[in-house]
PDB file of C-alpha atoms in Angstrom:
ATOM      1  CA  UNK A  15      27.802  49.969  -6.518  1.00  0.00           C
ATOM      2  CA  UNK A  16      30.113  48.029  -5.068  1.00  0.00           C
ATOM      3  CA  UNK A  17      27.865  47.522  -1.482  1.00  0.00           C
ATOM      4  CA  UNK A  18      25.605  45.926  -4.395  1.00  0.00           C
ATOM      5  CA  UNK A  19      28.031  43.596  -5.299  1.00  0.00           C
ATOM      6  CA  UNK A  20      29.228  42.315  -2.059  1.00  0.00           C
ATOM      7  CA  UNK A  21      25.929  40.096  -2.037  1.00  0.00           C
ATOM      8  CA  UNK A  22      26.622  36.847  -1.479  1.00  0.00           C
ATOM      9  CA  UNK A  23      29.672  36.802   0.318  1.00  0.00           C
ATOM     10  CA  UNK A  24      31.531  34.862  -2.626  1.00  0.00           C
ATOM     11  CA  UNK A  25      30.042  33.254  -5.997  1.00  0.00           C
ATOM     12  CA  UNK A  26      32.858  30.158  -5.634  1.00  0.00           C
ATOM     13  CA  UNK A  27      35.491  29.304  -8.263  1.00  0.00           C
ATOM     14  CA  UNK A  28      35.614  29.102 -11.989  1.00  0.00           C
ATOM     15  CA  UNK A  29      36.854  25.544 -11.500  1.00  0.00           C
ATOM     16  CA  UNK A  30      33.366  24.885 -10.045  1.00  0.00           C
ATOM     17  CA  UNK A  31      31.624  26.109 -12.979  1.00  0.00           C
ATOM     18  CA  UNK A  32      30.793  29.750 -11.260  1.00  0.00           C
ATOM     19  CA  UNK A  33      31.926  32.760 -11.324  1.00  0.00           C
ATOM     20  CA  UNK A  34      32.079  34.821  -8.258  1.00  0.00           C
ATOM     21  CA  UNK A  35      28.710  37.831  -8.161  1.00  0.00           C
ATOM     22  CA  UNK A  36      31.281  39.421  -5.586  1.00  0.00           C
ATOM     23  CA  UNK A  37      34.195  39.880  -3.639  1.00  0.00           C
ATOM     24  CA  UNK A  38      34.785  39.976  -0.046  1.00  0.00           C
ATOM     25  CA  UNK A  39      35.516  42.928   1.415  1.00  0.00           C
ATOM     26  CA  UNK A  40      39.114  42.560   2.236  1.00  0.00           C
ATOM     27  CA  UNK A  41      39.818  41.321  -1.165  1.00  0.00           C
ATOM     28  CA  UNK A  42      37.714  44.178  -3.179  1.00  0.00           C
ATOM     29  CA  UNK A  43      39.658  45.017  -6.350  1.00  0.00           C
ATOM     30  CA  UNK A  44      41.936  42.329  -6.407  1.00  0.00           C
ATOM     31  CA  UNK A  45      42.030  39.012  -8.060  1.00  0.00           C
ATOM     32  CA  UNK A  46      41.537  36.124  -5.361  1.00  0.00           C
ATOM     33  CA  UNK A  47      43.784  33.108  -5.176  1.00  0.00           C
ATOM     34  CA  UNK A  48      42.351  29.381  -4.367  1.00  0.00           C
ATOM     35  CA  UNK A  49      45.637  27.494  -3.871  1.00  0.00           C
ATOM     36  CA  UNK A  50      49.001  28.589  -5.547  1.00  0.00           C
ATOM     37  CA  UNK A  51      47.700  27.869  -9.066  1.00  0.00           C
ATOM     38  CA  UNK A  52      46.622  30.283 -11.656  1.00  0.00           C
ATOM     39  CA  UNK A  53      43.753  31.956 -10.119  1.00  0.00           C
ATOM     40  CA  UNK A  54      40.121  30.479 -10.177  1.00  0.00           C
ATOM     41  CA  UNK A  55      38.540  33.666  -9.637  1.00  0.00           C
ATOM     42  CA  UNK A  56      37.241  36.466 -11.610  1.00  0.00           C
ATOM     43  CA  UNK A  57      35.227  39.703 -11.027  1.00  0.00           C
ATOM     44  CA  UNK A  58      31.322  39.948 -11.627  1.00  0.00           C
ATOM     45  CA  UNK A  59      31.399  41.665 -15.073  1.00  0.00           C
ATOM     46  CA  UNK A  60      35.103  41.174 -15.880  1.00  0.00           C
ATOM     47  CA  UNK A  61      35.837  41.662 -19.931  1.00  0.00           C
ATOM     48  CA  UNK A  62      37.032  38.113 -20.064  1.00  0.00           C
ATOM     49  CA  UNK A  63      34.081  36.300 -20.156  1.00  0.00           C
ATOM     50  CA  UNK A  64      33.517  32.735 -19.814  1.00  0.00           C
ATOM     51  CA  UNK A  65      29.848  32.910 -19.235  1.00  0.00           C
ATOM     52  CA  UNK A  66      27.983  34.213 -22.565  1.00  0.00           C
ATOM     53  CA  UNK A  67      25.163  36.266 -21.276  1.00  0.00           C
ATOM     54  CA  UNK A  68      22.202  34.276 -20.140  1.00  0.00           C
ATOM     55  CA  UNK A  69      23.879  30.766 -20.275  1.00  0.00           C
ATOM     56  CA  UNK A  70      21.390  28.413 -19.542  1.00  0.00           C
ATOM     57  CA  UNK A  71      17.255  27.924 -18.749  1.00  0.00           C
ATOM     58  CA  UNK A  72      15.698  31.191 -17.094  1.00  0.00           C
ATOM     59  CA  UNK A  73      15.436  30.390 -13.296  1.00  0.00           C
ATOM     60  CA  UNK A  74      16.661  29.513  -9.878  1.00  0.00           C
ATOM     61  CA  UNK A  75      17.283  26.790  -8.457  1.00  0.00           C
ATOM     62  CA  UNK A  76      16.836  26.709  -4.450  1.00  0.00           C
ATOM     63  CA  UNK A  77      17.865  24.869  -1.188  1.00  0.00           C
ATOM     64  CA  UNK A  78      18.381  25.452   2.503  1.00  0.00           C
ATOM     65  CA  UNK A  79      15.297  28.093   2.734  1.00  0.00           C
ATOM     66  CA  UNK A  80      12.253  27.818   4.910  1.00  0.00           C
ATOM     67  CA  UNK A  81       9.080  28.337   3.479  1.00  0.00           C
ATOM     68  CA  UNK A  82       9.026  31.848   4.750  1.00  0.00           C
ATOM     69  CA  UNK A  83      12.495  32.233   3.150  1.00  0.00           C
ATOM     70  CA  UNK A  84      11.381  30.786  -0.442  1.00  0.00           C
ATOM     71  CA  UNK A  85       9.072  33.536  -0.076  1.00  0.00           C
ATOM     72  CA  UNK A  86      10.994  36.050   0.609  1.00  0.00           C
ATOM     73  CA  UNK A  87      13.434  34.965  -2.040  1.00  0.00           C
ATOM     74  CA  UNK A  88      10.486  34.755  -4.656  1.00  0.00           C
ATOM     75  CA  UNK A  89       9.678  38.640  -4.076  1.00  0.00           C
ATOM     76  CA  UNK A  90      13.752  39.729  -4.500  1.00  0.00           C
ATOM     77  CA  UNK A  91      13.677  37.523  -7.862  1.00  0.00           C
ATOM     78  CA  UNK A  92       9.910  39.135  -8.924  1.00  0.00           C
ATOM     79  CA  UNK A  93      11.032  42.651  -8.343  1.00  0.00           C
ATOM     80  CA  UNK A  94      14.254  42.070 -10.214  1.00  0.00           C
ATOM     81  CA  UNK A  95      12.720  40.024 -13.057  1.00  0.00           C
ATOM     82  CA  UNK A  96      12.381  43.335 -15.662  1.00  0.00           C
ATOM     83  CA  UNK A  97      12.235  42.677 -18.991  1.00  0.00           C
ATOM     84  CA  UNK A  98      11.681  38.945 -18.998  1.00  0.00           C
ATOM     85  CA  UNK A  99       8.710  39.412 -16.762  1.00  0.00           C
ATOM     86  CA  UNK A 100       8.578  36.015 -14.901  1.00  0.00           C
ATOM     87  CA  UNK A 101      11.630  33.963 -13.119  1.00  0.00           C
ATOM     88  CA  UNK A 102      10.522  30.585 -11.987  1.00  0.00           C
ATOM     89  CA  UNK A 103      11.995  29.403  -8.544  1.00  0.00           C
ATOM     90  CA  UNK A 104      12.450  25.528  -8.049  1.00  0.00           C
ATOM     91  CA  UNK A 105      13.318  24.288  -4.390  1.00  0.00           C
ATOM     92  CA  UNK A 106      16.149  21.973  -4.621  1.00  0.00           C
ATOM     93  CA  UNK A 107      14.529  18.081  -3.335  1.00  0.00           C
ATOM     94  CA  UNK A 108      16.700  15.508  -2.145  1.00  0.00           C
ATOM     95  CA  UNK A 109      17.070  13.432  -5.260  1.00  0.00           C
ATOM     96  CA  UNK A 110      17.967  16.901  -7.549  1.00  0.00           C
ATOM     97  CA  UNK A 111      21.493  16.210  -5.898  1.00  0.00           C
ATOM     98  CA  UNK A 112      22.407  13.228  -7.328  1.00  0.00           C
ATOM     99  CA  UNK A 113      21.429  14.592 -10.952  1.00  0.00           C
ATOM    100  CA  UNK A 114      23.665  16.677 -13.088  1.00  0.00           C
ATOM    101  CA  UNK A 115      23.129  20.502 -13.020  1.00  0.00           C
ATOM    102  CA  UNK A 116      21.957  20.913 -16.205  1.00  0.00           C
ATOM    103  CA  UNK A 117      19.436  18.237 -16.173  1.00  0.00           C
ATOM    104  CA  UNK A 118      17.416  20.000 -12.707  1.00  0.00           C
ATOM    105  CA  UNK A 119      17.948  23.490 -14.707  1.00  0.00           C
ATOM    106  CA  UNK A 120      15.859  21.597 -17.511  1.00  0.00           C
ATOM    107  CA  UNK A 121      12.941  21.106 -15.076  1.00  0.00           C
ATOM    108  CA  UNK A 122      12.644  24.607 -13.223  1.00  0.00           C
ATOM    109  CA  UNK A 123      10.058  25.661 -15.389  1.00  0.00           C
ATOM    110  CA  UNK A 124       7.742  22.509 -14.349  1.00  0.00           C
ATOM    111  CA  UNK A 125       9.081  22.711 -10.775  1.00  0.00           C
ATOM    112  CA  UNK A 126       8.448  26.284 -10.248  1.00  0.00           C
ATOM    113  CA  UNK A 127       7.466  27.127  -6.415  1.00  0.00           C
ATOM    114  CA  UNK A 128       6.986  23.307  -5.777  1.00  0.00           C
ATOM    115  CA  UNK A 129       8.131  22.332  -1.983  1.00  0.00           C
ATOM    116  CA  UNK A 130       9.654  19.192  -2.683  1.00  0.00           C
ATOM    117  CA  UNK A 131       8.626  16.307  -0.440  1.00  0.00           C
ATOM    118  CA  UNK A 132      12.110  15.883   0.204  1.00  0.00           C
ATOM    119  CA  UNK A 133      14.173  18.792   0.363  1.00  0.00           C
ATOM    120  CA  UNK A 134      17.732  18.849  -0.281  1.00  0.00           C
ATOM    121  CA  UNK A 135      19.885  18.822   3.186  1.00  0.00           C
ATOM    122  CA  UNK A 136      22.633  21.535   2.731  1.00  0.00           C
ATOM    123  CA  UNK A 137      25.172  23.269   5.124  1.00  0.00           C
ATOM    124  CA  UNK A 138      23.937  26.912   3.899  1.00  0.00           C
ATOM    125  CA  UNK A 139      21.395  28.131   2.181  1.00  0.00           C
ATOM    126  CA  UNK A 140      21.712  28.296  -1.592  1.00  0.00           C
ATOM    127  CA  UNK A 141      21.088  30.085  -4.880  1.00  0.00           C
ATOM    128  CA  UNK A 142      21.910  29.267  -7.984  1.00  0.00           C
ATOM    129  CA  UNK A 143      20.619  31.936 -11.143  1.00  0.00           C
ATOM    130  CA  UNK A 144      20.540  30.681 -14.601  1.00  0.00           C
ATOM    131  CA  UNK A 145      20.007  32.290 -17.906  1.00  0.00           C
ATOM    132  CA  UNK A 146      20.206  35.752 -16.761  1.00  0.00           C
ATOM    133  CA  UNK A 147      22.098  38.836 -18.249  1.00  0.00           C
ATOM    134  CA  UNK A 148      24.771  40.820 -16.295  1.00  0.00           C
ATOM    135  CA  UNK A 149      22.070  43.442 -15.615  1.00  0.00           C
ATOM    136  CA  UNK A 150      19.953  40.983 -14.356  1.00  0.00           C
ATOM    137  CA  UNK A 151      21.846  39.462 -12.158  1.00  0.00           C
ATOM    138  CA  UNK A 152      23.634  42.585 -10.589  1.00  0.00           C
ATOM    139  CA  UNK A 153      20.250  43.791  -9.863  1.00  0.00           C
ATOM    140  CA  UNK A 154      19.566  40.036  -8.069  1.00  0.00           C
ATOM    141  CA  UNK A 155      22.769  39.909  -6.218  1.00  0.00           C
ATOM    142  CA  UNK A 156      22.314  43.759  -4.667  1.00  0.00           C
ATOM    143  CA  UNK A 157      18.419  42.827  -4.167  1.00  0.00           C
ATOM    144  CA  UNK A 158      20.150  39.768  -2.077  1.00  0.00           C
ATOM    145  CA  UNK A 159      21.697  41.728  -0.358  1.00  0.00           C
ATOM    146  CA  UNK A 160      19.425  44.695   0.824  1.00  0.00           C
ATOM    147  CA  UNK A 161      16.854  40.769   1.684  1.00  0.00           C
ATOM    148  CA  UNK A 162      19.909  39.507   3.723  1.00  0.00           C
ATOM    149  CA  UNK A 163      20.568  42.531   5.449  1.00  0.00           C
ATOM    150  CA  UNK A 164      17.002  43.241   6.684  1.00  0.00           C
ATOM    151  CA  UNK A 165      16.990  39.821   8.504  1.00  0.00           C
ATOM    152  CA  UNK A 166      14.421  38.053   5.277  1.00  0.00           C
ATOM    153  CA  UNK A 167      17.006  36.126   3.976  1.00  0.00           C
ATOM    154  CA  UNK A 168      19.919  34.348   5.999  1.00  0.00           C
ATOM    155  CA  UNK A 169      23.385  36.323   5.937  1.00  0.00           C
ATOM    156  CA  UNK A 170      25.156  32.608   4.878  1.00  0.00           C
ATOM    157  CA  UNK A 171      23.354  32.405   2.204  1.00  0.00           C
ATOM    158  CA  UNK A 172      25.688  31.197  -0.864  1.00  0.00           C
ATOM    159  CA  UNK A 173      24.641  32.514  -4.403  1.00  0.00           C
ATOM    160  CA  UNK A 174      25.791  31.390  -7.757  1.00  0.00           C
ATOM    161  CA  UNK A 175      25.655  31.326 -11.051  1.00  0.00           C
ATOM    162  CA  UNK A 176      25.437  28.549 -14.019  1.00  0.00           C
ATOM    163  CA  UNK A 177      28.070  28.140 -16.439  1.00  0.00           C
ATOM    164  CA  UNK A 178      28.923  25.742 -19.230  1.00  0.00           C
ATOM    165  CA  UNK A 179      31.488  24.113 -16.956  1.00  0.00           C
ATOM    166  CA  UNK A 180      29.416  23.121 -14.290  1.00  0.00           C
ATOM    167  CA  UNK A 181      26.222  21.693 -16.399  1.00  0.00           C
ATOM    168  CA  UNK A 182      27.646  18.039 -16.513  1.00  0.00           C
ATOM    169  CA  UNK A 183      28.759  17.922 -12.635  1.00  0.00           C
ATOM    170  CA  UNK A 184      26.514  16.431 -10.188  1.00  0.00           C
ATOM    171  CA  UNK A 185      24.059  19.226  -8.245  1.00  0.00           C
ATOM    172  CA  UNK A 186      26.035  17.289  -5.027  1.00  0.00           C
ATOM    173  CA  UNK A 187      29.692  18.264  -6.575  1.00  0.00           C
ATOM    174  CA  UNK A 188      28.479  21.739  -7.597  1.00  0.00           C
ATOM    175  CA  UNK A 189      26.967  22.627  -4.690  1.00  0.00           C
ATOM    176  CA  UNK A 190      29.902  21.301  -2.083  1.00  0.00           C
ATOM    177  CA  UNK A 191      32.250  22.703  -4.133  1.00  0.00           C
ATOM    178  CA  UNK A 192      30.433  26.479  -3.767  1.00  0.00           C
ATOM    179  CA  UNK A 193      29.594  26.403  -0.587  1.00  0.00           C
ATOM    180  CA  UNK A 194      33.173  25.318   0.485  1.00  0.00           C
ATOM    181  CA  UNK A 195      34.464  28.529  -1.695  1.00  0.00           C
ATOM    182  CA  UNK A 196      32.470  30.534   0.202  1.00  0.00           C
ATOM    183  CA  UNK A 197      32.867  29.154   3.513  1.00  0.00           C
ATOM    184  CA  UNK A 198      36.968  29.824   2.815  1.00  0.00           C
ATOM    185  CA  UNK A 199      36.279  33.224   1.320  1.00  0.00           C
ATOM    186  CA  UNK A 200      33.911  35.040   4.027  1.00  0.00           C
ATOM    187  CA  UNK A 201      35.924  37.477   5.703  1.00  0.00           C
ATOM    188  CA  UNK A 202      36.508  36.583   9.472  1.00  0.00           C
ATOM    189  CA  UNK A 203      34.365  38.175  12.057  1.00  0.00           C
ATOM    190  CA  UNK A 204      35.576  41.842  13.168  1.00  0.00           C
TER     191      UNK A 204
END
């Protein structure tokens, strides 16, 4: 169980509108601190929810994937889909970073498995899973994990989920500011 939650090195502060899938391995068990405030972090599943279960539009937004990759990625999210049969997947384009979270959530549906023209330039690749239960998403983030580890999926990869926080931020703002969480939070090479 907790090999399956590992997946995605480190799901990036609270303050960034996410809350963490995982923990890192030398921090499993224990609360994680950003700076010397409060701490921004919680655990996957911890009783004090901030995210009500399956906050926002069913889907995923996507950037930083080849082709191959988006496919790869589409099969993890298919065979962990369940109940709700059908999770659209909508590569992140250039111009999705300049709009608010919440407004490129609204258009995954229309978006779904589109290559944009222009895709988004990021430093890793990137996940983001919206309106999905706890279930769901534990079964997406160990899925992750079991693609990254077999060489389909890149071991950077970042993965997050949406929150009420984050919806008004700019996709740009949201994504630097999980990405640099995760960056900070991957345990050091051995």
């Amino acid at each position: 169980r907790l090999i399956a939650m590992r997946a995605c090195a480190l799901l990036s502060a609270l303050v960034a509108g996410y809350r963490p899938l995982s923990l890192p391995p030398r921090q499993r068990g224990a609360m994680l601190r950003m700076d010397e405030k409060e701490s921004q972090f919680a655990q996957f599943g911890d009783s004090n929810r901030e995210v009500p279960e399956g906050f926002g539009p069913l889907g995923c937004l996507a950037g930083g994937f080849t082709e191959a990759q988006l496919e790869d990625l589409g099969g993890v999210v298919d065979k962990c889909s369940g109940p709700v049969g059908y999770v659209p997947i909508a590569p992140l384009a250039a111009e999705d970073m300049s709009q608010t979270l919440s407004s490129v959530l609204d258009q995954v549906r229309e978006r779904d498995a589109i290559i944009p023209n222009h895709a988004a330039e990021l430093d890793l690749p990137f996940v983001l899973f919206s309106g999905m239960t706890a279930e769901m998403l534990r079964d997406m983030v160990a899925a992750v994990t079991e693609a990254k580890r077999a060489g389909r999926l890149p071991m950077e990869t970042a993965c997050a989920v949406a929150v009420p926080k984050a919806m008004s931020k700019a996709l740009s703002q949201v994504m630097v500011e999980v990405i640099d969480d995760q960056q900070r939070n991957v345990a050091p090479p051995e």
